[in-house]
Short mmCIF file of C-alpha atoms and ligand atoms in Angstrom, two decimals:
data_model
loop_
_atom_site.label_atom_id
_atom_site.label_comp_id
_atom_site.label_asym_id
_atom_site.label_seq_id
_atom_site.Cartn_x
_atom_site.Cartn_y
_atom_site.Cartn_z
CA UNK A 171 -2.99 31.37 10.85
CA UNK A 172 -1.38 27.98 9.60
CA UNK A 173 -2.72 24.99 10.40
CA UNK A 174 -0.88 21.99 11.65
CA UNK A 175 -1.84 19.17 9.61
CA UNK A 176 -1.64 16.35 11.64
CA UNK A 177 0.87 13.27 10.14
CA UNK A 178 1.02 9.79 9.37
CA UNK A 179 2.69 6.80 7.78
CA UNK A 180 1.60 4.55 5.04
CA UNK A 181 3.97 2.25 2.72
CA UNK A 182 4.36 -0.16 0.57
CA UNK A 183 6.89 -3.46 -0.23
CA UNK A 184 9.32 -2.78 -3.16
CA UNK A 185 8.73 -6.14 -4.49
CA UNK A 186 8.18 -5.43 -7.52
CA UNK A 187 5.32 -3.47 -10.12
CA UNK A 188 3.22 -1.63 -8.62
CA UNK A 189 -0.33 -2.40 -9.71
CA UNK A 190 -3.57 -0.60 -9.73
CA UNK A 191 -4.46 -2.54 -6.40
CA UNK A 192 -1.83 -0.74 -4.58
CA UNK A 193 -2.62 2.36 -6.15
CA UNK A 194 -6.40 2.37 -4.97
CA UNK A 195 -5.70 0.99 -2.00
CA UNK A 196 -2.95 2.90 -0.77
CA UNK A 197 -1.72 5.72 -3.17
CA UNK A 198 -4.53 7.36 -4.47
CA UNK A 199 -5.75 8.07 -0.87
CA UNK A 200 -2.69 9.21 -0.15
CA UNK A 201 -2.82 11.83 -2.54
CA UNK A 202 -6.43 13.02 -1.74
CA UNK A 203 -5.04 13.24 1.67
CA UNK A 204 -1.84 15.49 0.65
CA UNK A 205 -3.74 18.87 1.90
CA UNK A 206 -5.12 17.99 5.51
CA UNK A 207 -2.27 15.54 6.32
CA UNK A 208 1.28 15.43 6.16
CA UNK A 209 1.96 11.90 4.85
CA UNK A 210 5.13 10.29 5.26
CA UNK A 211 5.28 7.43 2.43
CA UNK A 212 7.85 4.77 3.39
CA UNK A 213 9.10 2.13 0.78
CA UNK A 214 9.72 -0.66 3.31
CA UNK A 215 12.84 -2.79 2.15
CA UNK A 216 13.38 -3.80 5.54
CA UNK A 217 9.58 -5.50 5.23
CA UNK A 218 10.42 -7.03 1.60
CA UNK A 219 13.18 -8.84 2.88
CA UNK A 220 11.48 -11.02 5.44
CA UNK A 221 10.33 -13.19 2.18
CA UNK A 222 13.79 -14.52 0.01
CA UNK A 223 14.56 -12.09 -2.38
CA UNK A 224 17.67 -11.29 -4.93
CA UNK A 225 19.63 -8.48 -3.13
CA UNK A 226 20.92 -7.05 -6.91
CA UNK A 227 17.07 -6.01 -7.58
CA UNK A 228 16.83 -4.22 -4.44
CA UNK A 229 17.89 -1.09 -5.51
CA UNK A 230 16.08 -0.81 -9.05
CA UNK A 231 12.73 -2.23 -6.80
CA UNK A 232 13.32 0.77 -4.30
CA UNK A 233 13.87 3.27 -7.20
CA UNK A 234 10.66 1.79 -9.14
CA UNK A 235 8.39 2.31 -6.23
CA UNK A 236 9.77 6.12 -6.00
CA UNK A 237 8.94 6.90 -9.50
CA UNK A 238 5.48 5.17 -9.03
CA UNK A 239 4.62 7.02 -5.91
CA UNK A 240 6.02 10.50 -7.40
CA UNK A 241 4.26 9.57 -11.07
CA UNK A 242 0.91 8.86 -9.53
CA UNK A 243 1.15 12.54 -8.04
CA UNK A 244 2.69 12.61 -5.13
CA UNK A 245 3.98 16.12 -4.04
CA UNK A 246 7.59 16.12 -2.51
CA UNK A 247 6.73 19.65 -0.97
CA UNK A 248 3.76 18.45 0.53
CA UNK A 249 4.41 15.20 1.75
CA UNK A 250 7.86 12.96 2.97
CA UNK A 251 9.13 9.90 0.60
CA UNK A 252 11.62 8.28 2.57
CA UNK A 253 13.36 4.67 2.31
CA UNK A 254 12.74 2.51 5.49
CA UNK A 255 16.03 0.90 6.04
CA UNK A 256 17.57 4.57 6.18
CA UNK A 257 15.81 4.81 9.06
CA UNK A 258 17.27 3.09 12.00
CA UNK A 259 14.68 4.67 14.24
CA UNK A 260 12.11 2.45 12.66
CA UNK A 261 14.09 -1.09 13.74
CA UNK A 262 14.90 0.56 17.03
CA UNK A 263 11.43 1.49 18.10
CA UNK A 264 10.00 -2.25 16.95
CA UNK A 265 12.45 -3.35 18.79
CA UNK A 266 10.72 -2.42 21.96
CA UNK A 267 7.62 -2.89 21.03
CA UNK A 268 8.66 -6.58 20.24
CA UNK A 269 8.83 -6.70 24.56
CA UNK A 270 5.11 -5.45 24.77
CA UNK A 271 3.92 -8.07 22.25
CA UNK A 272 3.01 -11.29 23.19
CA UNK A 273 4.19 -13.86 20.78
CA UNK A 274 0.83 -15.17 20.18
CA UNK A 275 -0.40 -12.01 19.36
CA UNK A 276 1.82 -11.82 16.43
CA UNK A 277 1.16 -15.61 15.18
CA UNK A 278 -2.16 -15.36 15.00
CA UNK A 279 -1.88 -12.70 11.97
CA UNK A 280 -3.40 -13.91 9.00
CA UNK A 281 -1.20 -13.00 6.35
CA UNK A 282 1.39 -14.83 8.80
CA UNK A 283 -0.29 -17.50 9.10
CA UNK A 284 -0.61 -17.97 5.15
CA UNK A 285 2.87 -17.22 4.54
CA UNK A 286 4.54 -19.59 6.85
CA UNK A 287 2.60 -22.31 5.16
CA UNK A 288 3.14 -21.22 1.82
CA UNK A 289 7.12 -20.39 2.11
CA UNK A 290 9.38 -23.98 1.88
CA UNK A 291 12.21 -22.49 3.75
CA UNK A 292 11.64 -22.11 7.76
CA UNK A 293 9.82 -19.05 8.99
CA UNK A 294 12.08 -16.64 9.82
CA UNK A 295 12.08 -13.96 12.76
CA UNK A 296 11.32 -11.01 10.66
CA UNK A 297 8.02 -12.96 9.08
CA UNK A 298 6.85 -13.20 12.69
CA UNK A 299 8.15 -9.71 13.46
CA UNK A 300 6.99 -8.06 10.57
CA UNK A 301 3.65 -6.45 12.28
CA UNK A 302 5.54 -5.25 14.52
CA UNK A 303 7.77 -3.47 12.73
CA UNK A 304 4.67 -2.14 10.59
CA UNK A 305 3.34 -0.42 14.32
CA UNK A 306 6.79 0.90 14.84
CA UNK A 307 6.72 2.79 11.89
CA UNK A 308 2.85 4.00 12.64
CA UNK A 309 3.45 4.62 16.29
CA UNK A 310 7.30 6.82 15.24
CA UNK A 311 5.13 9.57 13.64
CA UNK A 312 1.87 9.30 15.86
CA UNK A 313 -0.41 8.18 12.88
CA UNK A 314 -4.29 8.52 14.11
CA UNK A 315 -5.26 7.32 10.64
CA UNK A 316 -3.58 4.89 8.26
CA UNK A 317 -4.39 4.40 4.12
CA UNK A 318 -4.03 0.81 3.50
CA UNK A 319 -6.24 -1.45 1.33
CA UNK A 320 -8.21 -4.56 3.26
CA UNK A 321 -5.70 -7.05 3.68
CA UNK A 322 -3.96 -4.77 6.07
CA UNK A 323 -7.07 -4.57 8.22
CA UNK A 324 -5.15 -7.27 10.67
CA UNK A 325 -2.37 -5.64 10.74
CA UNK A 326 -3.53 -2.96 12.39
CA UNK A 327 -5.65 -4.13 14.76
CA UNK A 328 -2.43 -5.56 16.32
CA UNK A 329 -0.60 -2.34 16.02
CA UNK A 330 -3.30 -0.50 17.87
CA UNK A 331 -3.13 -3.83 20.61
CA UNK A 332 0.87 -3.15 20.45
CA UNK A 333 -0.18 0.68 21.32
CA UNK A 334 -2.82 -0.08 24.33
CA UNK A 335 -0.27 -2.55 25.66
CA UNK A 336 2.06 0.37 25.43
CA UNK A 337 0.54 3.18 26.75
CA UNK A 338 -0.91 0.48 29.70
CA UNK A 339 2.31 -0.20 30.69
CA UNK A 340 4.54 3.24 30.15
CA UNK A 341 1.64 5.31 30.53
CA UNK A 342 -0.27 7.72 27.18
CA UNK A 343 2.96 7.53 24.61
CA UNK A 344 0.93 6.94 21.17
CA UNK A 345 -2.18 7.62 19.53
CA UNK A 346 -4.21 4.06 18.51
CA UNK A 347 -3.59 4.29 14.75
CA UNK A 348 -7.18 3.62 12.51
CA UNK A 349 -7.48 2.37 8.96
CA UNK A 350 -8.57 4.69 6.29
CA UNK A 351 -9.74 2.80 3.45
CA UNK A 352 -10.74 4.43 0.27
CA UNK A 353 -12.85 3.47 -2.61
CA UNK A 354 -11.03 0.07 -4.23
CA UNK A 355 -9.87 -1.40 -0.81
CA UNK A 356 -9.81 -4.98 -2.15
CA UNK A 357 -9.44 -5.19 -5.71
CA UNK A 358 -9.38 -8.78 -7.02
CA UNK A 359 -6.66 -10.60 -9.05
CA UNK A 360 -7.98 -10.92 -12.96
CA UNK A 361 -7.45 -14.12 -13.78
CA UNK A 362 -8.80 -15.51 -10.24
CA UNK A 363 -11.16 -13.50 -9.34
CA UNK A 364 -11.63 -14.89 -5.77
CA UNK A 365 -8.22 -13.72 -4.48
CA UNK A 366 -6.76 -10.43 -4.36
CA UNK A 367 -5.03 -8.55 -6.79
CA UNK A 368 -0.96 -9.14 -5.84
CA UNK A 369 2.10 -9.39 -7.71
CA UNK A 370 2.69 -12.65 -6.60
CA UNK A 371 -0.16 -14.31 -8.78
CA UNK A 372 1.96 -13.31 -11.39
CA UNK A 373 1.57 -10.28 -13.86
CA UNK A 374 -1.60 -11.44 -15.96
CA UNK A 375 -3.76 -11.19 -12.78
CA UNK A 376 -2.83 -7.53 -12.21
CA UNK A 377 -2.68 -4.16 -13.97
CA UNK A 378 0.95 -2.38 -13.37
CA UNK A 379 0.96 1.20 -13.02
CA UNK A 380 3.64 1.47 -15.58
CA UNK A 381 1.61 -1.18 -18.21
CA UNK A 382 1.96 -0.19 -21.86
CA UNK A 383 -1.68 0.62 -23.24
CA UNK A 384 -1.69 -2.81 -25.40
CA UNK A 385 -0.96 -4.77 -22.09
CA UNK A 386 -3.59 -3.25 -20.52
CA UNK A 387 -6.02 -3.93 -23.48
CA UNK A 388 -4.75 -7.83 -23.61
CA UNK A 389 -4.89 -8.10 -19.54
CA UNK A 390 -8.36 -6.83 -19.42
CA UNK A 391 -9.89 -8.66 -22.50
CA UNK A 392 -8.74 -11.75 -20.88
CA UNK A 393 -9.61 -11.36 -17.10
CA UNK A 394 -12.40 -13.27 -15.98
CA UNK A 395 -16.05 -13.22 -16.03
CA UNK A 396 -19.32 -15.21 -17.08
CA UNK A 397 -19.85 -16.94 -20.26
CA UNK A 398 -24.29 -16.39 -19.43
CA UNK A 399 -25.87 -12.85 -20.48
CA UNK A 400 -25.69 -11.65 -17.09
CA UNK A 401 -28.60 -10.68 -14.39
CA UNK A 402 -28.64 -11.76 -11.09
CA UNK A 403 -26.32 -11.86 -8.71
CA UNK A 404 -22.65 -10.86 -10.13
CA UNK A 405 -19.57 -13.78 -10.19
CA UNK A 406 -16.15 -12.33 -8.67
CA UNK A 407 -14.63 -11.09 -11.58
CA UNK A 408 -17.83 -9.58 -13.14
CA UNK A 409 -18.26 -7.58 -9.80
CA UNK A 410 -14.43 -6.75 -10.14
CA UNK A 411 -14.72 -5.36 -13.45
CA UNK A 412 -18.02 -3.41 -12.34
CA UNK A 413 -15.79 -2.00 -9.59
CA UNK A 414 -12.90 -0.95 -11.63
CA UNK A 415 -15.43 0.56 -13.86
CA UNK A 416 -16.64 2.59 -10.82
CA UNK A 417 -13.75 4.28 -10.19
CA UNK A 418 -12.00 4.72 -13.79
CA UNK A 419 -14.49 5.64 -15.90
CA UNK A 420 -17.72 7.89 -15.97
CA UNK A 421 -20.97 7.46 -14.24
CA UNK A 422 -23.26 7.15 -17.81
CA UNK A 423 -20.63 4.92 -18.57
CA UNK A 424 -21.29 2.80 -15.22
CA UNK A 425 -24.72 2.68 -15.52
CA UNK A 426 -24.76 2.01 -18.91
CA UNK A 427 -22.88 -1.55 -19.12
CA UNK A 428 -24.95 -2.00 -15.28
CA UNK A 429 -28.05 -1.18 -17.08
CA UNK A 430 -27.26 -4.04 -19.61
CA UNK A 431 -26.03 -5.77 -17.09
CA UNK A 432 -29.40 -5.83 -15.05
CA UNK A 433 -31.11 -6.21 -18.41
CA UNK A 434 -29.55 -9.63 -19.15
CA UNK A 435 -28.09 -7.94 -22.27
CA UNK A 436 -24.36 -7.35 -21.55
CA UNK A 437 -21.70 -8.27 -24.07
CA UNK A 438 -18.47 -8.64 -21.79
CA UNK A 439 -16.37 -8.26 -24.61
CA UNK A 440 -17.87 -4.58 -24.95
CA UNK A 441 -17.72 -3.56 -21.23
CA UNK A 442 -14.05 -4.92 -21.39
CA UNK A 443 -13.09 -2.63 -24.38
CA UNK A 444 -14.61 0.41 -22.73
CA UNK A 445 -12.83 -0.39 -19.14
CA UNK A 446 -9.25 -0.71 -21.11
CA UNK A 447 -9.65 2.26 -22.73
CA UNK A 448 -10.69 4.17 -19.63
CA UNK A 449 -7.57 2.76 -17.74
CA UNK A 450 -5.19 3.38 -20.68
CA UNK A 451 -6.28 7.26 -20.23
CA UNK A 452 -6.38 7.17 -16.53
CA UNK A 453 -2.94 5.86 -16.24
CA UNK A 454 -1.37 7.27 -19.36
CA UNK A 455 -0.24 10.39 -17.67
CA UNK A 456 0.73 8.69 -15.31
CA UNK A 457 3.39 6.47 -17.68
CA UNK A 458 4.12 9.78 -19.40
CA UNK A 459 5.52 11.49 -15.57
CA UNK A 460 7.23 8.09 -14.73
CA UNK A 461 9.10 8.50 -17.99
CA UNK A 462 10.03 11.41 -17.70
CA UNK A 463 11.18 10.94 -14.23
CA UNK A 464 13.01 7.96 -14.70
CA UNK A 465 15.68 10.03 -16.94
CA UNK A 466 16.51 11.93 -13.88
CA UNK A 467 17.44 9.58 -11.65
CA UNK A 468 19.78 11.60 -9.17
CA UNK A 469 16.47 14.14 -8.59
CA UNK A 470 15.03 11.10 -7.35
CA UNK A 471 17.35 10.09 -5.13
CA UNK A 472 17.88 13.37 -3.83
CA UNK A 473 14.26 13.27 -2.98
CA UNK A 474 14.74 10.01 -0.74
CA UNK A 475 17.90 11.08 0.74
CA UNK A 476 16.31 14.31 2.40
CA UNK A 477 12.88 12.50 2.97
CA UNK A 478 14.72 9.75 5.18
CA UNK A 479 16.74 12.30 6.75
CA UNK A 480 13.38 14.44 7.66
CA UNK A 481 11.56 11.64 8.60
CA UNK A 482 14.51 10.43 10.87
CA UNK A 483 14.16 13.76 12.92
CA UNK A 484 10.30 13.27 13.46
CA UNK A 485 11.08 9.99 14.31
CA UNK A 486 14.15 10.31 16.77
CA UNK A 487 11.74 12.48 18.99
CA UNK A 488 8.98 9.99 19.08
CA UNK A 489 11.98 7.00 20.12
CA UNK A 490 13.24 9.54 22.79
CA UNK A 491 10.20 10.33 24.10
CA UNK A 492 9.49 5.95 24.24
CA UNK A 493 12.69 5.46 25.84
CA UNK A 494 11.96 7.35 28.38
CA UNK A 495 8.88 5.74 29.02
CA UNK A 496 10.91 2.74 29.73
CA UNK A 497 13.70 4.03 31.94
CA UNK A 498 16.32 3.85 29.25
CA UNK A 499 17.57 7.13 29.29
CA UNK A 500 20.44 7.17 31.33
CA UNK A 501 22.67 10.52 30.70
P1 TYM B 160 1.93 -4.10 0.42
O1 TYM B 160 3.26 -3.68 -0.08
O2 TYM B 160 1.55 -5.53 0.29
O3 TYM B 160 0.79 -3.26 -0.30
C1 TYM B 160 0.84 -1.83 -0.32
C2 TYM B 160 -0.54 -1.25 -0.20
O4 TYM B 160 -1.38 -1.69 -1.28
C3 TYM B 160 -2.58 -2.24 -0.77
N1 TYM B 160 -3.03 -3.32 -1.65
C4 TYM B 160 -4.26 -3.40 -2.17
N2 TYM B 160 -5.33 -2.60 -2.05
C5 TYM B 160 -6.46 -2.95 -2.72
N3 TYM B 160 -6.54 -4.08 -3.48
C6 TYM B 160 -5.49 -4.91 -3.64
N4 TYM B 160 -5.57 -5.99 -4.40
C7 TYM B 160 -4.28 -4.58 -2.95
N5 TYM B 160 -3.06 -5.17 -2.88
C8 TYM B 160 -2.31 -4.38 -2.07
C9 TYM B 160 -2.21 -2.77 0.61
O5 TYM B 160 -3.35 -2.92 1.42
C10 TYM B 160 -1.27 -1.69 1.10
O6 TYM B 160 -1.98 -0.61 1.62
N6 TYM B 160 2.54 -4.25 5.33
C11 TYM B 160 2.33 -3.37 4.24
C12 TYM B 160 3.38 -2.29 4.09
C13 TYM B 160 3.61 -1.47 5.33
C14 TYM B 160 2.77 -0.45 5.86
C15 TYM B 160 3.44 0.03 7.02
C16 TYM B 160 1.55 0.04 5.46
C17 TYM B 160 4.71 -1.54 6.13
N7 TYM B 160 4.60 -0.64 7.16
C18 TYM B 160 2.86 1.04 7.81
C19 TYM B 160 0.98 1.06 6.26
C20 TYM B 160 1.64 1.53 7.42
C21 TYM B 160 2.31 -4.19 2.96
O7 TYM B 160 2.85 -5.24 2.87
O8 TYM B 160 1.71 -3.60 1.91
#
C-alpha cells in the first residue's frame, strides 16, 4: 500500500549566495526529509523584496537559488521547487490572515524590529507583513513541521498564533505548523563570531555553497578564534569552528583537534587546514552538479514552471477551503 507522506513548506530569500548557514539550516534537512515528506521548497521573491533591492538581479538571484537547492540534492520527483510570486494563492491567503493578526502581534517580531531600525528608508508594509505572508505559505499546504534554522524560531511562533486565531474564529482550518531544526541551526558569521552567519555581513563572514576551494581555504584560515592555546570554556568562533567540524568532517577527526583542544595543545592554524579541506570535499560535488546544471538553464526553468503550477493546485484547495471559512464564497 502507498503511503501518503504528509507535506510542507520551507524557503528561502533569493538575495543572493547561498551559504553553508542556509544549507544546514534549511536545505540539508530538507533533503533528509525527501522520503517521509513531500516538501514543497519555495524561493520567496515576494519576501526579498520587502528590503530595496535591484529588480535586474532578480531573475539571475531566483535562478541561483534553483541550482543551489537542485545541486545540494534536491530531487524534482520527490519533492516541489516552485517560485513564490507565481503563486498568487500565497498573497491571497496572507491576505486574510493579515485580518486575524493583530498589528502588534506582527511588530513585536524580532527580526522586524531589527530591520526597521537598521533600514534608512521608512518601513514599508510588506516588512511588517512579511510574517504573515511566511504563515500563508505554511498554512496553504497544511505544514505540521517546518525546516528552518534559529532565527526563524519567531517567526513561527506567530504563524502558529496566526493559525489558533484562525481556527478560533472560522473554526479547525489548519494544522499549528512546528519548527524542525536540524544539526547547524545557528551557524555563526566568521569574521564576527557573535552574530549569525548571513549574506548581509558581507561574503568573508560566510561560506557560499558555490565557493571555489581556494576561497574556502582563505575564508576559513582567516575566520576568527583565540590567539591562547585553548582549554576552558570555548570563544564564539572557536565553538563555531568546533561545530562546523561536527558536521563536515569525521568523528576521529572531531575528537582529535577537541582532544587538543581540551589538552591546551591546539594549533588553530592546523584545525583550520583540516576543516577547509573537509568543506572543499563536502561541497565539491556539490559545485561540480551546480555546474553542470547551470549549462542547462531551460531544464531548470522547466522545473519551476511545473513546480509553481503543482504547488498552485495544492494551494488553491487550501484558499477555497479558507474562504469558505469566512463566508466569501458566493456562487
Ligand atoms: P532566509 O532566506 O533568511 O534563510 C533561509 C533559511 O536558512 C536558515 N539560515 C540559517 N541557518 C543556520 N545558520 C545560519 N547562520 C542561517 N542563516 C539562515 C534560515 O533559518 C532559513 O531556514 N523567512 C524566511 C524564508 C521563508 C520561509 C517561509 C521559511 C519565507 N516563507 C516559510 C520557512 C517557511 C527567511 O528569510 O529565510
Amino acid at each position: 500500500m502507498r503511503t501518503v507522506r504528509q507535506r510542507y513548506f520551507s524557503g528561502i530569500q533569493p538575495t543572493g549566495e547561498l551559504h553553508i548557514g542556509n544549507y544546514l539550516g534549511a536545505i540539508k534537512s530538507w533533503i533528509e526529509l525527501q522520503d517521509e515528506y513531500e516538501g514543497i521548497f519555495g524561493i520567496v521573491d515576494y519576501h526579498a523584496i520587502t528590503e530595496p533591492y535591484n529588480p535586474e538581479d532578480m531573475p539571475k538571484m531566483v535562478m541561483d537559488a534553483a541550482l543551489d537547492y537542485l545541486a545540494a540534492g534536491l530531487d524534482p520527483n520527490k519533492s516541489i521547487l516552485m517560485i513564490q510570486s507565481l503563486v498568487p494563492e500565497h498573497t491571497e491567503m496572507a491576505w486574510l490572515l493579515n485580518t486575524v493578526t493583530p498589528v502588534s502581534w506582527a511588530q513585536r517580531v524580532p527580526t522586524y524590529k531589527e530591520k526597521a531600525r537598521q533600514l534608512d528608508v521608512s518601513v514599508n508594509m510588506g516588512l511588517l507583513s512579511y510574517p504573515v505572508l511566511m504563515a500563508a505559505d505554511i498554512v496553504l499546504y497544511k505544514s505540521s513541521i517546518v525546516p528552518v534554522g534559529e532565527d526563524q524560531l519567531p517567526h513561527l511562533e506567530l504563524a502558529r498564533e496566526i493559525v489558533r486565531a484562525f481556527n478560533g474564529r472560522f473554526g479547525d482550518t489548519f494544522l499549528e505548523p512546528h519548527a524542525y531544526l536540524g544539526r547547524g541551526a545557528r551557524i555563526m558569521s566568521l569574521t564576527e563570531p557573535t552574530k549569525k552567519m548571513s549574506k548581509s555581513l558581507g561574503p568573508q563572514n560566510y561560506i557560499a555553497l558555490a565557493d571555489k576551494p581556494d576561497e574556502i581555504r582563505r575564508k576559513i584560515s582567516r575566520a576568527v578564534t583565540d590567539i591562547g592555546p585553548g582549554g576552558g570554556p570555548m570563544s564564539p568562533g572557536v565553538r563555531n569552528l568546533f561545530e562546523l567540524m561536527s558536521i563536515f568532517s569525521s568523528e576521529e577527526t572531531y575528537s582529535h583537534f577537541k582532544r587538543l583542544y581540551d589538552e591546551r595543545k591546539i594549533r588553530y592554524s592546523d584545525m583550520k587546514q583540516k576543516l577547509a579541506d573537509d568543506l572543499i570535499s563536502a561541497l565539491g560535488p556539490l559545485r561540480e552538479r551546480r555546474l553542470a546544471l547551470s549549462l542547462r538553464p531551460e531544464y531548470v526553468r522547466d522545473l519551476l514552471i511545473k513546480g509553481s503550477r503543482k504547488a498552485g493546485e495544492i494551494a488553491k484547495q487550501t484558499l477555497i477551503e479558507a474562504k469558505e471559512k469566512m463566508g466569501l464564497a458566493y456562487f
